[in-house]
mmCIF file with all atom_site columns, C-alpha atoms in Angstrom:
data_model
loop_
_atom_site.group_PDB
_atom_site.id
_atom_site.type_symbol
_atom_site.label_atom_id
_atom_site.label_alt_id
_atom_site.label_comp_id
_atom_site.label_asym_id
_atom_site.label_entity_id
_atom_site.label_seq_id
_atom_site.pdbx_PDB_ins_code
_atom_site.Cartn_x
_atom_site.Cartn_y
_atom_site.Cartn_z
_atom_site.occupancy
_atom_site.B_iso_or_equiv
_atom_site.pdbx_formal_charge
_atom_site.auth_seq_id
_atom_site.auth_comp_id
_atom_site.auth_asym_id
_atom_site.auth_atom_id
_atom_site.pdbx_PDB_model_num
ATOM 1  C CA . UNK T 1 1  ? 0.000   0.000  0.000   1.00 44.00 ? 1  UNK T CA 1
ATOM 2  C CA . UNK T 1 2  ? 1.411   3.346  -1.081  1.00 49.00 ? 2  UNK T CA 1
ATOM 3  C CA . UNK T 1 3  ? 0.424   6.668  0.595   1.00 53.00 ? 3  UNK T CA 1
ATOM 4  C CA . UNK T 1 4  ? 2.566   8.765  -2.675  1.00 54.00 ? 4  UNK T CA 1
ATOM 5  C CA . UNK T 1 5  ? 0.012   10.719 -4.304  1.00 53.00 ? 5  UNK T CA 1
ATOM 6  C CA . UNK T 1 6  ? 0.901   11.999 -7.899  1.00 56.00 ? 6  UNK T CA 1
ATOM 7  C CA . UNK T 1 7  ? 0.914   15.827 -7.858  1.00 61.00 ? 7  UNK T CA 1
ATOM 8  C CA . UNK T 1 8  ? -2.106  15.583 -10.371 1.00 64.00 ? 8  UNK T CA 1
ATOM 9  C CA . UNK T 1 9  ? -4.050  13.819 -7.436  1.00 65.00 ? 9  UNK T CA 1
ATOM 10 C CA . UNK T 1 10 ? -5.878  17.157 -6.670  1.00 69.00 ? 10 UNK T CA 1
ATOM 11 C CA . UNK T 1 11 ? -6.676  18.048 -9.930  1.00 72.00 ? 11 UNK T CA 1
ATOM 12 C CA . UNK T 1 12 ? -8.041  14.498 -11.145 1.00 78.00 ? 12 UNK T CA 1
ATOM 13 C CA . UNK T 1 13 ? -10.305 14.536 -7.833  1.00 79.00 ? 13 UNK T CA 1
ATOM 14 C CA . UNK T 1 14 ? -12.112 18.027 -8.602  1.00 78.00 ? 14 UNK T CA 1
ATOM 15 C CA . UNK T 1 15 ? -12.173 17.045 -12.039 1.00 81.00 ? 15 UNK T CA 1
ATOM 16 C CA . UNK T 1 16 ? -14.133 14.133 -11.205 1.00 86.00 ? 16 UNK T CA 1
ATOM 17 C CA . UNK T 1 17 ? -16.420 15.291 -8.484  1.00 84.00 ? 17 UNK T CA 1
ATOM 18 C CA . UNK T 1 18 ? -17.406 18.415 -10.964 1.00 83.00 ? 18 UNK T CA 1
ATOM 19 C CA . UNK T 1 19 ? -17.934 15.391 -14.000 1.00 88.00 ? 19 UNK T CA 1
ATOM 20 C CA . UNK T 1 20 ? -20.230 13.783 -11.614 1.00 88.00 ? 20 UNK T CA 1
ATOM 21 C CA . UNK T 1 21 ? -22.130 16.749 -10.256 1.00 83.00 ? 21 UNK T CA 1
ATOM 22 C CA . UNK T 1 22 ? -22.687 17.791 -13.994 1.00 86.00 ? 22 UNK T CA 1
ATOM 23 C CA . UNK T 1 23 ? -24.151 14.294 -14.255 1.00 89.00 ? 23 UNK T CA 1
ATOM 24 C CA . UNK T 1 24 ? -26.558 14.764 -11.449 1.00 84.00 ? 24 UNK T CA 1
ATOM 25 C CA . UNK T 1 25 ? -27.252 18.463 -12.559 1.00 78.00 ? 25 UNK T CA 1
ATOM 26 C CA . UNK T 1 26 ? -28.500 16.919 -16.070 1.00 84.00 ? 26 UNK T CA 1
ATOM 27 C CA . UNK T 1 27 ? -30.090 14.034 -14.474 1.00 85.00 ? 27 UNK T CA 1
ATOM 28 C CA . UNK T 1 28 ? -32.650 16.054 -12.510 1.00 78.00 ? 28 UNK T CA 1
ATOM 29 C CA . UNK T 1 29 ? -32.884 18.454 -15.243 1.00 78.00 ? 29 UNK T CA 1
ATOM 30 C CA . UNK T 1 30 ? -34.327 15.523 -17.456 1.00 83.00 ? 30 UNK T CA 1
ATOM 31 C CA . UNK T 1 31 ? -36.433 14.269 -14.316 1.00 82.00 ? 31 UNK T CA 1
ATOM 32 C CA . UNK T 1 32 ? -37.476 17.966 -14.281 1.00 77.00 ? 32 UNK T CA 1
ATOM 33 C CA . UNK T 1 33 ? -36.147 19.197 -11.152 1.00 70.00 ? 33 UNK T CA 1
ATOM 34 C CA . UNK T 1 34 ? -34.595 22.271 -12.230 1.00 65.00 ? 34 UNK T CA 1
ATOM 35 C CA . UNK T 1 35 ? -33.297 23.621 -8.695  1.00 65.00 ? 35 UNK T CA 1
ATOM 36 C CA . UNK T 1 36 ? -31.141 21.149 -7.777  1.00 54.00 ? 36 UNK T CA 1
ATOM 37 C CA . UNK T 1 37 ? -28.151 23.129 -10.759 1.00 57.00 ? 37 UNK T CA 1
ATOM 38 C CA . UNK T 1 38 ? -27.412 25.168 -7.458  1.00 63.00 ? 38 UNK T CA 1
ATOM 39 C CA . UNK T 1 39 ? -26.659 22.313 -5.269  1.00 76.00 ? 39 UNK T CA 1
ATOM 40 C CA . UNK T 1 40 ? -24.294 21.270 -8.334  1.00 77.00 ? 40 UNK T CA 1
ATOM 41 C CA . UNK T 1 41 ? -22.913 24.745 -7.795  1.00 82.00 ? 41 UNK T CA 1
ATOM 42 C CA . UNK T 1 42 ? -22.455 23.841 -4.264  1.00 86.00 ? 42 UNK T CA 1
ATOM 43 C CA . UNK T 1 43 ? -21.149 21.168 -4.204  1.00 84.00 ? 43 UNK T CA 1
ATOM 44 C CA . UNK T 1 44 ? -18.560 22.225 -6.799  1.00 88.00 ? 44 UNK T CA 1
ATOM 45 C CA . UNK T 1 45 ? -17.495 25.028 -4.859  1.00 91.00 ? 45 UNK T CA 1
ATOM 46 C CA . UNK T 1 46 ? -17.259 22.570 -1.222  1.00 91.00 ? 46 UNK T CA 1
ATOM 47 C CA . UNK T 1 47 ? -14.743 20.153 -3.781  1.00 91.00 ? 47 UNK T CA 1
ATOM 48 C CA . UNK T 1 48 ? -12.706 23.068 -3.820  1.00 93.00 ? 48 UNK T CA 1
ATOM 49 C CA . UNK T 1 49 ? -12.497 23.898 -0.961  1.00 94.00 ? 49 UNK T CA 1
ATOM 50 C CA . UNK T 1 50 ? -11.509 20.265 0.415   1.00 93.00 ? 50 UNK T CA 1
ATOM 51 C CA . UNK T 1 51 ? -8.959  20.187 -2.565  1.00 93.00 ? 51 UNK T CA 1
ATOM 52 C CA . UNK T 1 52 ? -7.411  23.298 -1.593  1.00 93.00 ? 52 UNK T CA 1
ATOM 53 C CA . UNK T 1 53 ? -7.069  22.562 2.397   1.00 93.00 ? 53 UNK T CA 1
ATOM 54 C CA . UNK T 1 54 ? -5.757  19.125 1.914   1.00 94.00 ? 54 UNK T CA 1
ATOM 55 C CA . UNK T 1 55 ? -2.750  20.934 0.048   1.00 94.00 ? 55 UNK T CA 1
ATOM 56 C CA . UNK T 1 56 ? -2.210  23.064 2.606   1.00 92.00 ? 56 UNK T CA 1
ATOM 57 C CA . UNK T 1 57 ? -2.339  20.506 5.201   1.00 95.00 ? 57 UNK T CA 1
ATOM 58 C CA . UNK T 1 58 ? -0.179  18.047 2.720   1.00 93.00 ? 58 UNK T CA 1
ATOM 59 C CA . UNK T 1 59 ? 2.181   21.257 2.838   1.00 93.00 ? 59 UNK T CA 1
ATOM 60 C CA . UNK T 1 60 ? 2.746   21.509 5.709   1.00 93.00 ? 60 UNK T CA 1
ATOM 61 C CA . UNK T 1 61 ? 3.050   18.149 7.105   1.00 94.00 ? 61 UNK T CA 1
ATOM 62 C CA . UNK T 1 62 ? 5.500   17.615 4.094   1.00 95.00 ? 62 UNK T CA 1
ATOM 63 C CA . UNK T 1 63 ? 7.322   20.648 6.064   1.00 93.00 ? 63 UNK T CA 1
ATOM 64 C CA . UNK T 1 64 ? 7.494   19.173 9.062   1.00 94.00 ? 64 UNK T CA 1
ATOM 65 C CA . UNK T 1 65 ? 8.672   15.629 8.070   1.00 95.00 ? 65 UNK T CA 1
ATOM 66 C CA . UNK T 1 66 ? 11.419  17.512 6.279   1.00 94.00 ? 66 UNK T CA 1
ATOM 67 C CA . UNK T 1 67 ? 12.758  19.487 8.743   1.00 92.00 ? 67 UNK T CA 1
ATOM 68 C CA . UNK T 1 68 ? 12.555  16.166 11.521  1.00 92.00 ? 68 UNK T CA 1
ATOM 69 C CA . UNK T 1 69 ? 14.302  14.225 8.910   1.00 92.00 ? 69 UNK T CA 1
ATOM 70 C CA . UNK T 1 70 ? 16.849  16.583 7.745   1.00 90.00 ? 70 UNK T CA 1
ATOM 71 C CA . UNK T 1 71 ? 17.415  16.628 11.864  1.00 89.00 ? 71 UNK T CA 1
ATOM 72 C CA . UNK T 1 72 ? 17.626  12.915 12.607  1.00 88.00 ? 72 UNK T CA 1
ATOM 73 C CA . UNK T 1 73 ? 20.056  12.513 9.541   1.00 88.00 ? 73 UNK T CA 1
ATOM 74 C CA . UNK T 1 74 ? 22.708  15.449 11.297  1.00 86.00 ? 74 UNK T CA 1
ATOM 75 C CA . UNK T 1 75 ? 22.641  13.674 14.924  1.00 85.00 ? 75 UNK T CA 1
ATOM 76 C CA . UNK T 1 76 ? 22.597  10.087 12.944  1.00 85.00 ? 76 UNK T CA 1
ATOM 77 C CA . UNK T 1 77 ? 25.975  11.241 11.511  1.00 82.00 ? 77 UNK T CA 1
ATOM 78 C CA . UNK T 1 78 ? 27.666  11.892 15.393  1.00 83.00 ? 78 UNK T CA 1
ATOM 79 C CA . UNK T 1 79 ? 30.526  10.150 16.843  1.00 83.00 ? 79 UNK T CA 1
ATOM 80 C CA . UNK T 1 80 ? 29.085  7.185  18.872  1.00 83.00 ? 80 UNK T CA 1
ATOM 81 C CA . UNK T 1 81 ? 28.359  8.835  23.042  1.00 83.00 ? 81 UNK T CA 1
ATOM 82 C CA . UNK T 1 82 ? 27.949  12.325 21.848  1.00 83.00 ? 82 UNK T CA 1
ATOM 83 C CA . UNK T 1 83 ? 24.994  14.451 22.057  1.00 83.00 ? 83 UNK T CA 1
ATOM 84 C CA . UNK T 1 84 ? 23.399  16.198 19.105  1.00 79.00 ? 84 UNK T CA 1
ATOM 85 C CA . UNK T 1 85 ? 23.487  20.323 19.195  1.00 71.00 ? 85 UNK T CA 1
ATOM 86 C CA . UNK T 1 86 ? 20.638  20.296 16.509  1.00 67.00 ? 86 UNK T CA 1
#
């Protein structure tokens, strides 16, 4: 099991979830239920707005594995019964 997401992951999943709400949107249209275009709307805007704060959170926790990586390789790299200054 991989947790590597391509950097087109994003993109692919709004993609998708904005395919399928045009689906629904033309599905009630046909069924005539002509309101339900907003909730299409909606629900296209709330994708986006998932999308956008995973990145952020991927960001940042990408950030922070860095920087405790980048540490743990310095003080790996000591003379055996020394502490690390890091």
């Amino acid at each position: 099991m991989s947790t590597h997401f391509p950097s087109q992951f994003p993109v692919r999943f709004l993609g998708r979830t904005l395919q399928a709400a045009r689906q629904r949107a033309r599905a009630a249209r046909a069924r005539g239920e002509v309101d339900l275009g907003a909730s299409a709307l909606e629900w296209a805007i709330i994708a986006a707005i998932v999308v956008v704060a995973a990145s952020v959170i991927g960001g940042a926790l990408y950030g922070v594995v860095k920087a405790k990586s980048t540490k743990l390789e310095t003080c790996a790299n000591q003379p055996v019964n020394t502490t690390c200054a890091v």
